[in-house]
JSON list of C-alpha atoms in Angstrom, two decimals:
[
{"chain": "A", "resi": 1, "resn": "UNK", "atom": "CA", "xyz": [13.58, -3.92, -5.49]},
{"chain": "A", "resi": 2, "resn": "UNK", "atom": "CA", "xyz": [11.01, -1.16, -5.77]},
{"chain": "A", "resi": 3, "resn": "UNK", "atom": "CA", "xyz": [9.17, -0.72, -9.07]},
{"chain": "A", "resi": 4, "resn": "UNK", "atom": "CA", "xyz": [9.82, 2.61, -10.74]},
{"chain": "A", "resi": 5, "resn": "UNK", "atom": "CA", "xyz": [6.92, 4.79, -11.79]},
{"chain": "A", "resi": 6, "resn": "UNK", "atom": "CA", "xyz": [6.90, 7.57, -14.34]},
{"chain": "A", "resi": 7, "resn": "UNK", "atom": "CA", "xyz": [6.23, 10.39, -14.41]},
{"chain": "A", "resi": 8, "resn": "UNK", "atom": "CA", "xyz": [6.92, 11.36, -10.79]},
{"chain": "A", "resi": 9, "resn": "UNK", "atom": "CA", "xyz": [4.34, 14.11, -10.97]},
{"chain": "A", "resi": 10, "resn": "UNK", "atom": "CA", "xyz": [1.93, 15.51, -13.51]},
{"chain": "A", "resi": 11, "resn": "UNK", "atom": "CA", "xyz": [-0.49, 18.42, -13.60]},
{"chain": "A", "resi": 12, "resn": "UNK", "atom": "CA", "xyz": [-3.50, 18.24, -15.89]},
{"chain": "A", "resi": 13, "resn": "UNK", "atom": "CA", "xyz": [-6.50, 20.35, -16.66]},
{"chain": "A", "resi": 14, "resn": "UNK", "atom": "CA", "xyz": [-9.86, 18.76, -16.06]},
{"chain": "A", "resi": 15, "resn": "UNK", "atom": "CA", "xyz": [-10.83, 16.68, -19.09]},
{"chain": "A", "resi": 16, "resn": "UNK", "atom": "CA", "xyz": [-7.29, 15.85, -20.20]},
{"chain": "A", "resi": 17, "resn": "UNK", "atom": "CA", "xyz": [-5.84, 12.34, -20.34]},
{"chain": "A", "resi": 18, "resn": "UNK", "atom": "CA", "xyz": [-2.94, 10.85, -18.40]},
{"chain": "A", "resi": 19, "resn": "UNK", "atom": "CA", "xyz": [-0.78, 7.75, -18.57]},
{"chain": "A", "resi": 20, "resn": "UNK", "atom": "CA", "xyz": [1.15, 6.46, -15.58]},
{"chain": "A", "resi": 21, "resn": "UNK", "atom": "CA", "xyz": [3.78, 3.79, -16.07]},
{"chain": "A", "resi": 22, "resn": "UNK", "atom": "CA", "xyz": [5.14, 1.18, -13.68]},
{"chain": "A", "resi": 23, "resn": "UNK", "atom": "CA", "xyz": [8.29, -0.75, -14.48]},
{"chain": "A", "resi": 24, "resn": "UNK", "atom": "CA", "xyz": [9.84, -3.65, -12.60]},
{"chain": "A", "resi": 25, "resn": "UNK", "atom": "CA", "xyz": [13.25, -5.23, -12.92]},
{"chain": "A", "resi": 26, "resn": "UNK", "atom": "CA", "xyz": [11.86, -8.64, -11.98]},
{"chain": "A", "resi": 27, "resn": "UNK", "atom": "CA", "xyz": [9.28, -11.00, -13.42]},
{"chain": "A", "resi": 28, "resn": "UNK", "atom": "CA", "xyz": [5.82, -10.29, -12.14]},
{"chain": "A", "resi": 29, "resn": "UNK", "atom": "CA", "xyz": [2.76, -12.36, -11.32]},
{"chain": "A", "resi": 30, "resn": "UNK", "atom": "CA", "xyz": [0.40, -9.42, -10.94]},
{"chain": "A", "resi": 31, "resn": "UNK", "atom": "CA", "xyz": [0.17, -5.66, -10.80]},
{"chain": "A", "resi": 32, "resn": "UNK", "atom": "CA", "xyz": [-2.20, -3.76, -8.54]},
{"chain": "A", "resi": 33, "resn": "UNK", "atom": "CA", "xyz": [-3.07, -0.09, -8.87]},
{"chain": "A", "resi": 34, "resn": "UNK", "atom": "CA", "xyz": [-4.01, 2.20, -6.00]},
{"chain": "A", "resi": 35, "resn": "UNK", "atom": "CA", "xyz": [-4.88, 5.87, -5.55]},
{"chain": "A", "resi": 36, "resn": "UNK", "atom": "CA", "xyz": [-4.06, 7.61, -2.29]},
{"chain": "A", "resi": 37, "resn": "UNK", "atom": "CA", "xyz": [-5.41, 10.93, -1.12]},
{"chain": "A", "resi": 38, "resn": "UNK", "atom": "CA", "xyz": [-3.39, 12.97, 1.34]},
{"chain": "A", "resi": 39, "resn": "UNK", "atom": "CA", "xyz": [-3.60, 11.54, 4.86]},
{"chain": "A", "resi": 40, "resn": "UNK", "atom": "CA", "xyz": [-5.66, 8.55, 3.81]},
{"chain": "A", "resi": 41, "resn": "UNK", "atom": "CA", "xyz": [-5.00, 4.89, 3.11]},
{"chain": "A", "resi": 42, "resn": "UNK", "atom": "CA", "xyz": [-4.60, 3.72, -0.49]},
{"chain": "A", "resi": 43, "resn": "UNK", "atom": "CA", "xyz": [-7.77, 2.86, -2.37]},
{"chain": "A", "resi": 44, "resn": "UNK", "atom": "CA", "xyz": [-7.73, -0.17, -4.63]},
{"chain": "A", "resi": 45, "resn": "UNK", "atom": "CA", "xyz": [-8.39, 0.55, -8.31]},
{"chain": "A", "resi": 46, "resn": "UNK", "atom": "CA", "xyz": [-7.71, -2.71, -10.12]},
{"chain": "A", "resi": 47, "resn": "UNK", "atom": "CA", "xyz": [-5.55, -5.79, -10.39]},
{"chain": "A", "resi": 48, "resn": "UNK", "atom": "CA", "xyz": [-4.01, -7.28, -13.52]},
{"chain": "A", "resi": 49, "resn": "UNK", "atom": "CA", "xyz": [-2.68, -10.80, -13.70]},
{"chain": "A", "resi": 50, "resn": "UNK", "atom": "CA", "xyz": [0.03, -12.05, -16.00]},
{"chain": "A", "resi": 51, "resn": "UNK", "atom": "CA", "xyz": [-1.26, -12.88, -19.43]},
{"chain": "A", "resi": 52, "resn": "UNK", "atom": "CA", "xyz": [-1.12, -9.44, -20.99]},
{"chain": "A", "resi": 53, "resn": "UNK", "atom": "CA", "xyz": [-4.62, -8.52, -20.01]},
{"chain": "A", "resi": 54, "resn": "UNK", "atom": "CA", "xyz": [-6.14, -5.10, -20.03]},
{"chain": "A", "resi": 55, "resn": "UNK", "atom": "CA", "xyz": [-8.81, -3.96, -17.65]},
{"chain": "A", "resi": 56, "resn": "UNK", "atom": "CA", "xyz": [-10.89, -0.90, -17.15]},
{"chain": "A", "resi": 57, "resn": "UNK", "atom": "CA", "xyz": [-13.93, 0.60, -15.59]},
{"chain": "A", "resi": 58, "resn": "UNK", "atom": "CA", "xyz": [-15.46, 3.95, -16.28]},
{"chain": "A", "resi": 59, "resn": "UNK", "atom": "CA", "xyz": [-12.62, 6.18, -17.53]},
{"chain": "A", "resi": 60, "resn": "UNK", "atom": "CA", "xyz": [-9.75, 4.38, -15.82]},
{"chain": "A", "resi": 61, "resn": "UNK", "atom": "CA", "xyz": [-8.08, 1.41, -17.47]},
{"chain": "A", "resi": 62, "resn": "UNK", "atom": "CA", "xyz": [-4.76, -0.41, -17.28]},
{"chain": "A", "resi": 63, "resn": "UNK", "atom": "CA", "xyz": [-2.59, -2.81, -19.21]},
{"chain": "A", "resi": 64, "resn": "UNK", "atom": "CA", "xyz": [0.07, -5.30, -18.15]},
{"chain": "A", "resi": 65, "resn": "UNK", "atom": "CA", "xyz": [2.88, -6.48, -20.39]},
{"chain": "A", "resi": 66, "resn": "UNK", "atom": "CA", "xyz": [4.47, -9.34, -18.48]},
{"chain": "A", "resi": 67, "resn": "UNK", "atom": "CA", "xyz": [7.29, -9.78, -21.01]},
{"chain": "A", "resi": 68, "resn": "UNK", "atom": "CA", "xyz": [8.41, -6.20, -20.47]},
{"chain": "A", "resi": 69, "resn": "UNK", "atom": "CA", "xyz": [7.50, -6.33, -16.78]},
{"chain": "A", "resi": 70, "resn": "UNK", "atom": "CA", "xyz": [5.58, -3.13, -17.22]},
{"chain": "A", "resi": 71, "resn": "UNK", "atom": "CA", "xyz": [2.11, -1.86, -16.52]},
{"chain": "A", "resi": 72, "resn": "UNK", "atom": "CA", "xyz": [0.39, 1.34, -17.51]},
{"chain": "A", "resi": 73, "resn": "UNK", "atom": "CA", "xyz": [-2.61, 3.10, -16.00]},
{"chain": "A", "resi": 74, "resn": "UNK", "atom": "CA", "xyz": [-4.74, 5.21, -18.33]},
{"chain": "A", "resi": 75, "resn": "UNK", "atom": "CA", "xyz": [-6.93, 8.02, -17.07]},
{"chain": "A", "resi": 76, "resn": "UNK", "atom": "CA", "xyz": [-9.20, 9.56, -19.68]},
{"chain": "A", "resi": 77, "resn": "UNK", "atom": "CA", "xyz": [-11.20, 12.76, -19.44]},
{"chain": "A", "resi": 78, "resn": "UNK", "atom": "CA", "xyz": [-9.77, 13.34, -15.99]},
{"chain": "A", "resi": 79, "resn": "UNK", "atom": "CA", "xyz": [-11.97, 14.67, -13.22]},
{"chain": "A", "resi": 80, "resn": "UNK", "atom": "CA", "xyz": [-11.02, 16.73, -10.20]},
{"chain": "A", "resi": 81, "resn": "UNK", "atom": "CA", "xyz": [-11.60, 13.67, -8.02]},
{"chain": "A", "resi": 82, "resn": "UNK", "atom": "CA", "xyz": [-8.77, 11.87, -9.81]},
{"chain": "A", "resi": 83, "resn": "UNK", "atom": "CA", "xyz": [-6.21, 14.01, -7.99]},
{"chain": "A", "resi": 84, "resn": "UNK", "atom": "CA", "xyz": [-3.96, 12.07, -5.65]},
{"chain": "A", "resi": 85, "resn": "UNK", "atom": "CA", "xyz": [-0.89, 9.90, -5.65]},
{"chain": "A", "resi": 86, "resn": "UNK", "atom": "CA", "xyz": [-1.04, 6.72, -7.69]},
{"chain": "A", "resi": 87, "resn": "UNK", "atom": "CA", "xyz": [0.93, 3.65, -6.72]},
{"chain": "A", "resi": 88, "resn": "UNK", "atom": "CA", "xyz": [1.43, 0.41, -8.50]},
{"chain": "A", "resi": 89, "resn": "UNK", "atom": "CA", "xyz": [1.92, -2.64, -6.32]},
{"chain": "A", "resi": 90, "resn": "UNK", "atom": "CA", "xyz": [3.66, -5.65, -7.76]},
{"chain": "A", "resi": 91, "resn": "UNK", "atom": "CA", "xyz": [3.51, -9.27, -6.80]},
{"chain": "A", "resi": 92, "resn": "UNK", "atom": "CA", "xyz": [6.10, -11.81, -7.87]},
{"chain": "A", "resi": 93, "resn": "UNK", "atom": "CA", "xyz": [4.02, -14.82, -6.93]},
{"chain": "A", "resi": 94, "resn": "UNK", "atom": "CA", "xyz": [0.44, -15.47, -5.96]},
{"chain": "A", "resi": 95, "resn": "UNK", "atom": "CA", "xyz": [-0.41, -14.48, -2.37]},
{"chain": "A", "resi": 96, "resn": "UNK", "atom": "CA", "xyz": [3.03, -13.03, -1.80]},
{"chain": "A", "resi": 97, "resn": "UNK", "atom": "CA", "xyz": [3.91, -9.62, -0.49]},
{"chain": "A", "resi": 98, "resn": "UNK", "atom": "CA", "xyz": [3.00, -6.53, -2.42]},
{"chain": "A", "resi": 99, "resn": "UNK", "atom": "CA", "xyz": [5.84, -4.17, -3.25]},
{"chain": "A", "resi": 100, "resn": "UNK", "atom": "CA", "xyz": [4.78, -0.61, -3.98]},
{"chain": "A", "resi": 101, "resn": "UNK", "atom": "CA", "xyz": [6.20, 1.57, -6.71]},
{"chain": "A", "resi": 102, "resn": "UNK", "atom": "CA", "xyz": [7.73, 5.00, -6.27]},
{"chain": "A", "resi": 103, "resn": "UNK", "atom": "CA", "xyz": [4.43, 6.78, -6.82]},
{"chain": "A", "resi": 104, "resn": "UNK", "atom": "CA", "xyz": [3.05, 9.38, -9.24]},
{"chain": "A", "resi": 105, "resn": "UNK", "atom": "CA", "xyz": [1.45, 12.54, -7.94]},
{"chain": "A", "resi": 106, "resn": "UNK", "atom": "CA", "xyz": [-1.43, 13.63, -10.15]},
{"chain": "A", "resi": 107, "resn": "UNK", "atom": "CA", "xyz": [-2.96, 17.08, -9.79]},
{"chain": "A", "resi": 108, "resn": "UNK", "atom": "CA", "xyz": [-6.09, 17.99, -11.72]},
{"chain": "A", "resi": 109, "resn": "UNK", "atom": "CA", "xyz": [-6.89, 21.67, -12.01]},
{"chain": "A", "resi": 110, "resn": "UNK", "atom": "CA", "xyz": [-10.17, 23.20, -13.18]},
{"chain": "B", "resi": 1, "resn": "UNK", "atom": "CA", "xyz": [-16.73, -6.77, 0.35]},
{"chain": "B", "resi": 2, "resn": "UNK", "atom": "CA", "xyz": [-13.76, -7.45, 2.60]},
{"chain": "B", "resi": 3, "resn": "UNK", "atom": "CA", "xyz": [-13.24, -4.93, 5.39]},
{"chain": "B", "resi": 4, "resn": "UNK", "atom": "CA", "xyz": [-10.18, -4.35, 7.54]},
{"chain": "B", "resi": 5, "resn": "UNK", "atom": "CA", "xyz": [-10.47, -2.18, 10.62]},
{"chain": "B", "resi": 6, "resn": "UNK", "atom": "CA", "xyz": [-7.38, -0.44, 11.97]},
{"chain": "B", "resi": 7, "resn": "UNK", "atom": "CA", "xyz": [-7.17, 1.36, 15.30]},
{"chain": "B", "resi": 8, "resn": "UNK", "atom": "CA", "xyz": [-6.31, 3.89, 16.44]},
{"chain": "B", "resi": 9, "resn": "UNK", "atom": "CA", "xyz": [-6.46, 6.25, 13.48]},
{"chain": "B", "resi": 10, "resn": "UNK", "atom": "CA", "xyz": [-4.25, 8.78, 15.24]},
{"chain": "B", "resi": 11, "resn": "UNK", "atom": "CA", "xyz": [-2.03, 8.54, 18.27]},
{"chain": "B", "resi": 12, "resn": "UNK", "atom": "CA", "xyz": [0.38, 10.90, 19.96]},
{"chain": "B", "resi": 13, "resn": "UNK", "atom": "CA", "xyz": [2.79, 9.43, 22.47]},
{"chain": "B", "resi": 14, "resn": "UNK", "atom": "CA", "xyz": [5.76, 10.56, 24.47]},
{"chain": "B", "resi": 15, "resn": "UNK", "atom": "CA", "xyz": [9.25, 9.53, 23.51]},
{"chain": "B", "resi": 16, "resn": "UNK", "atom": "CA", "xyz": [10.23, 6.28, 25.21]},
{"chain": "B", "resi": 17, "resn": "UNK", "atom": "CA", "xyz": [6.73, 4.87, 25.54]},
{"chain": "B", "resi": 18, "resn": "UNK", "atom": "CA", "xyz": [5.16, 2.02, 23.56]},
{"chain": "B", "resi": 19, "resn": "UNK", "atom": "CA", "xyz": [2.20, 2.15, 21.23]},
{"chain": "B", "resi": 20, "resn": "UNK", "atom": "CA", "xyz": [0.02, -0.71, 20.04]},
{"chain": "B", "resi": 21, "resn": "UNK", "atom": "CA", "xyz": [-1.83, -0.63, 16.72]},
{"chain": "B", "resi": 22, "resn": "UNK", "atom": "CA", "xyz": [-4.57, -3.15, 15.96]},
{"chain": "B", "resi": 23, "resn": "UNK", "atom": "CA", "xyz": [-5.63, -4.51, 12.62]},
{"chain": "B", "resi": 24, "resn": "UNK", "atom": "CA", "xyz": [-8.77, -6.64, 12.35]},
{"chain": "B", "resi": 25, "resn": "UNK", "atom": "CA", "xyz": [-10.33, -8.38, 9.39]},
{"chain": "B", "resi": 26, "resn": "UNK", "atom": "CA", "xyz": [-14.07, -8.06, 9.99]},
{"chain": "B", "resi": 27, "resn": "UNK", "atom": "CA", "xyz": [-15.65, -10.42, 7.53]},
{"chain": "B", "resi": 28, "resn": "UNK", "atom": "CA", "xyz": [-12.96, -12.82, 6.36]},
{"chain": "B", "resi": 29, "resn": "UNK", "atom": "CA", "xyz": [-10.13, -14.87, 7.72]},
{"chain": "B", "resi": 30, "resn": "UNK", "atom": "CA", "xyz": [-6.79, -13.19, 7.14]},
{"chain": "B", "resi": 31, "resn": "UNK", "atom": "CA", "xyz": [-4.17, -15.88, 6.82]},
{"chain": "B", "resi": 32, "resn": "UNK", "atom": "CA", "xyz": [-1.52, -13.27, 6.15]},
{"chain": "B", "resi": 33, "resn": "UNK", "atom": "CA", "xyz": [-1.18, -9.72, 7.34]},
{"chain": "B", "resi": 34, "resn": "UNK", "atom": "CA", "xyz": [1.27, -7.12, 6.15]},
{"chain": "B", "resi": 35, "resn": "UNK", "atom": "CA", "xyz": [2.48, -3.99, 7.92]},
{"chain": "B", "resi": 36, "resn": "UNK", "atom": "CA", "xyz": [3.62, -0.98, 5.97]},
{"chain": "B", "resi": 37, "resn": "UNK", "atom": "CA", "xyz": [5.14, 2.34, 6.96]},
{"chain": "B", "resi": 38, "resn": "UNK", "atom": "CA", "xyz": [4.86, 5.50, 4.93]},
{"chain": "B", "resi": 39, "resn": "UNK", "atom": "CA", "xyz": [6.85, 8.68, 5.51]},
{"chain": "B", "resi": 40, "resn": "UNK", "atom": "CA", "xyz": [5.57, 11.98, 4.09]},
{"chain": "B", "resi": 41, "resn": "UNK", "atom": "CA", "xyz": [5.67, 12.17, 0.30]},
{"chain": "B", "resi": 42, "resn": "UNK", "atom": "CA", "xyz": [7.12, 8.68, 0.05]},
{"chain": "B", "resi": 43, "resn": "UNK", "atom": "CA", "xyz": [5.84, 5.30, -0.99]},
{"chain": "B", "resi": 44, "resn": "UNK", "atom": "CA", "xyz": [4.56, 2.55, 1.28]},
{"chain": "B", "resi": 45, "resn": "UNK", "atom": "CA", "xyz": [7.42, 0.41, 2.51]},
{"chain": "B", "resi": 46, "resn": "UNK", "atom": "CA", "xyz": [6.75, -3.10, 3.74]},
{"chain": "B", "resi": 47, "resn": "UNK", "atom": "CA", "xyz": [7.95, -3.66, 7.28]},
{"chain": "B", "resi": 48, "resn": "UNK", "atom": "CA", "xyz": [6.92, -7.23, 7.93]},
{"chain": "B", "resi": 49, "resn": "UNK", "atom": "CA", "xyz": [4.69, -10.11, 6.92]},
{"chain": "B", "resi": 50, "resn": "UNK", "atom": "CA", "xyz": [2.90, -12.21, 9.48]},
{"chain": "B", "resi": 51, "resn": "UNK", "atom": "CA", "xyz": [1.08, -15.50, 9.14]},
{"chain": "B", "resi": 52, "resn": "UNK", "atom": "CA", "xyz": [-1.41, -16.59, 11.77]},
{"chain": "B", "resi": 53, "resn": "UNK", "atom": "CA", "xyz": [0.24, -18.55, 14.54]},
{"chain": "B", "resi": 54, "resn": "UNK", "atom": "CA", "xyz": [3.81, -18.07, 13.41]},
{"chain": "B", "resi": 55, "resn": "UNK", "atom": "CA", "xyz": [6.55, -15.49, 13.84]},
{"chain": "B", "resi": 56, "resn": "UNK", "atom": "CA", "xyz": [6.57, -12.49, 11.57]},
{"chain": "B", "resi": 57, "resn": "UNK", "atom": "CA", "xyz": [9.08, -12.14, 8.75]},
{"chain": "B", "resi": 58, "resn": "UNK", "atom": "CA", "xyz": [10.73, -8.74, 8.82]},
{"chain": "B", "resi": 59, "resn": "UNK", "atom": "CA", "xyz": [12.11, -6.85, 5.85]},
{"chain": "B", "resi": 60, "resn": "UNK", "atom": "CA", "xyz": [15.76, -5.96, 5.79]},
{"chain": "B", "resi": 61, "resn": "UNK", "atom": "CA", "xyz": [16.56, -3.00, 8.00]},
{"chain": "B", "resi": 62, "resn": "UNK", "atom": "CA", "xyz": [13.44, -3.28, 10.18]},
{"chain": "B", "resi": 63, "resn": "UNK", "atom": "CA", "xyz": [14.22, -3.91, 13.85]},
{"chain": "B", "resi": 64, "resn": "UNK", "atom": "CA", "xyz": [12.14, -6.83, 15.01]},
{"chain": "B", "resi": 65, "resn": "UNK", "atom": "CA", "xyz": [12.74, -6.02, 18.68]},
{"chain": "B", "resi": 66, "resn": "UNK", "atom": "CA", "xyz": [11.44, -2.52, 18.18]},
{"chain": "B", "resi": 67, "resn": "UNK", "atom": "CA", "xyz": [8.43, -3.34, 16.02]},
{"chain": "B", "resi": 68, "resn": "UNK", "atom": "CA", "xyz": [6.70, -6.29, 17.66]},
{"chain": "B", "resi": 69, "resn": "UNK", "atom": "CA", "xyz": [4.12, -8.04, 15.53]},
{"chain": "B", "resi": 70, "resn": "UNK", "atom": "CA", "xyz": [1.62, -10.53, 16.83]},
{"chain": "B", "resi": 71, "resn": "UNK", "atom": "CA", "xyz": [-0.82, -12.47, 14.67]},
{"chain": "B", "resi": 72, "resn": "UNK", "atom": "CA", "xyz": [-2.52, -14.65, 17.23]},
{"chain": "B", "resi": 73, "resn": "UNK", "atom": "CA", "xyz": [-5.77, -15.24, 15.35]},
{"chain": "B", "resi": 74, "resn": "UNK", "atom": "CA", "xyz": [-7.10, -15.25, 11.81]},
{"chain": "B", "resi": 75, "resn": "UNK", "atom": "CA", "xyz": [-8.78, -11.91, 12.37]},
{"chain": "B", "resi": 76, "resn": "UNK", "atom": "CA", "xyz": [-6.35, -9.90, 14.45]},
{"chain": "B", "resi": 77, "resn": "UNK", "atom": "CA", "xyz": [-2.79, -8.69, 14.09]},
{"chain": "B", "resi": 78, "resn": "UNK", "atom": "CA", "xyz": [-1.09, -6.10, 16.26]},
{"chain": "B", "resi": 79, "resn": "UNK", "atom": "CA", "xyz": [1.97, -3.93, 15.77]},
{"chain": "B", "resi": 80, "resn": "UNK", "atom": "CA", "xyz": [3.63, -2.57, 18.89]},
{"chain": "B", "resi": 81, "resn": "UNK", "atom": "CA", "xyz": [6.17, 0.19, 18.51]},
{"chain": "B", "resi": 82, "resn": "UNK", "atom": "CA", "xyz": [8.37, -0.13, 21.57]},
{"chain": "B", "resi": 83, "resn": "UNK", "atom": "CA", "xyz": [10.37, 2.72, 23.09]},
{"chain": "B", "resi": 84, "resn": "UNK", "atom": "CA", "xyz": [9.10, 5.05, 20.41]},
{"chain": "B", "resi": 85, "resn": "UNK", "atom": "CA", "xyz": [11.23, 7.99, 19.29]},
{"chain": "B", "resi": 86, "resn": "UNK", "atom": "CA", "xyz": [10.40, 10.99, 17.10]},
{"chain": "B", "resi": 87, "resn": "UNK", "atom": "CA", "xyz": [11.95, 9.30, 14.06]},
{"chain": "B", "resi": 88, "resn": "UNK", "atom": "CA", "xyz": [9.30, 6.56, 14.39]},
{"chain": "B", "resi": 89, "resn": "UNK", "atom": "CA", "xyz": [6.61, 9.13, 13.63]},
{"chain": "B", "resi": 90, "resn": "UNK", "atom": "CA", "xyz": [4.96, 7.93, 10.47]},
{"chain": "B", "resi": 91, "resn": "UNK", "atom": "CA", "xyz": [1.80, 6.59, 8.86]},
{"chain": "B", "resi": 92, "resn": "UNK", "atom": "CA", "xyz": [1.42, 2.88, 9.57]},
{"chain": "B", "resi": 93, "resn": "UNK", "atom": "CA", "xyz": [-0.94, 0.81, 7.41]},
{"chain": "B", "resi": 94, "resn": "UNK", "atom": "CA", "xyz": [-1.89, -2.83, 7.67]},
{"chain": "B", "resi": 95, "resn": "UNK", "atom": "CA", "xyz": [-3.10, -5.06, 4.87]},
{"chain": "B", "resi": 96, "resn": "UNK", "atom": "CA", "xyz": [-4.84, -8.38, 5.22]},
{"chain": "B", "resi": 97, "resn": "UNK", "atom": "CA", "xyz": [-4.90, -11.22, 2.75]},
{"chain": "B", "resi": 98, "resn": "UNK", "atom": "CA", "xyz": [-7.13, -14.28, 2.81]},
{"chain": "B", "resi": 99, "resn": "UNK", "atom": "CA", "xyz": [-8.27, -16.93, 0.39]},
{"chain": "B", "resi": 100, "resn": "UNK", "atom": "CA", "xyz": [-10.01, -15.20, -2.49]},
{"chain": "B", "resi": 101, "resn": "UNK", "atom": "CA", "xyz": [-9.86, -11.76, -0.92]},
{"chain": "B", "resi": 102, "resn": "UNK", "atom": "CA", "xyz": [-6.64, -10.35, -2.32]},
{"chain": "B", "resi": 103, "resn": "UNK", "atom": "CA", "xyz": [-5.16, -7.50, -0.32]},
{"chain": "B", "resi": 104, "resn": "UNK", "atom": "CA", "xyz": [-7.44, -5.33, 1.81]},
{"chain": "B", "resi": 105, "resn": "UNK", "atom": "CA", "xyz": [-5.96, -2.29, 3.51]},
{"chain": "B", "resi": 106, "resn": "UNK", "atom": "CA", "xyz": [-6.83, -0.78, 6.84]},
{"chain": "B", "resi": 107, "resn": "UNK", "atom": "CA", "xyz": [-7.43, 2.95, 7.13]},
{"chain": "B", "resi": 108, "resn": "UNK", "atom": "CA", "xyz": [-4.00, 3.63, 8.61]},
{"chain": "B", "resi": 109, "resn": "UNK", "atom": "CA", "xyz": [-2.63, 5.01, 11.86]},
{"chain": "B", "resi": 110, "resn": "UNK", "atom": "CA", "xyz": [-0.88, 8.35, 12.09]},
{"chain": "B", "resi": 111, "resn": "UNK", "atom": "CA", "xyz": [1.73, 8.04, 14.86]},
{"chain": "B", "resi": 112, "resn": "UNK", "atom": "CA", "xyz": [3.34, 11.16, 16.27]},
{"chain": "B", "resi": 113, "resn": "UNK", "atom": "CA", "xyz": [6.06, 10.77, 18.88]},
{"chain": "B", "resi": 114, "resn": "UNK", "atom": "CA", "xyz": [6.81, 13.91, 20.88]}
]
């Protein structure tokens, strides 16, 4: 079953913050986050393993609550280059298939 | 870092013909390869999973006789769309997984069937 992301779409002004949520109905082993620009393949952002860890680099970070089967991606001080569609990918076991979420379209305007 | 090469990047074919898409892991051994399909403004949907030397496992609703997957070596997997029709037009993306390398995606193939 496909993970559900919220919001479906969001428009921000440059410099504003955003939170994208990913929710699964099944227990998860890991959550992956990707950003996809139009017409291109997804670009890997980060992976979070079960254990409730939080990760981040630069102004993008994420958390994973395995008990709630949810993950959130945090974008702070957004830049124009952050525009794109964000997908979470969930894994139920190690080295198993990745199931992608419904996607969140993020538009950053000057 | 791990690199996956996917070819061709774009292909236009006539209805009824077959198209082959290649996915190669350049610097690691891909024990498992995944094929995804993405329609405009939609998410990536897994079509099939293939392990080197064995038959691919197809997701529910994916016709295995139409989408032929071969994973003959640890660095190469191919997807052949047989008797393509306009409704097969889509963005096809492969992903390779190997020990310690997680999931690495190819650059995708835009298939247009006319």
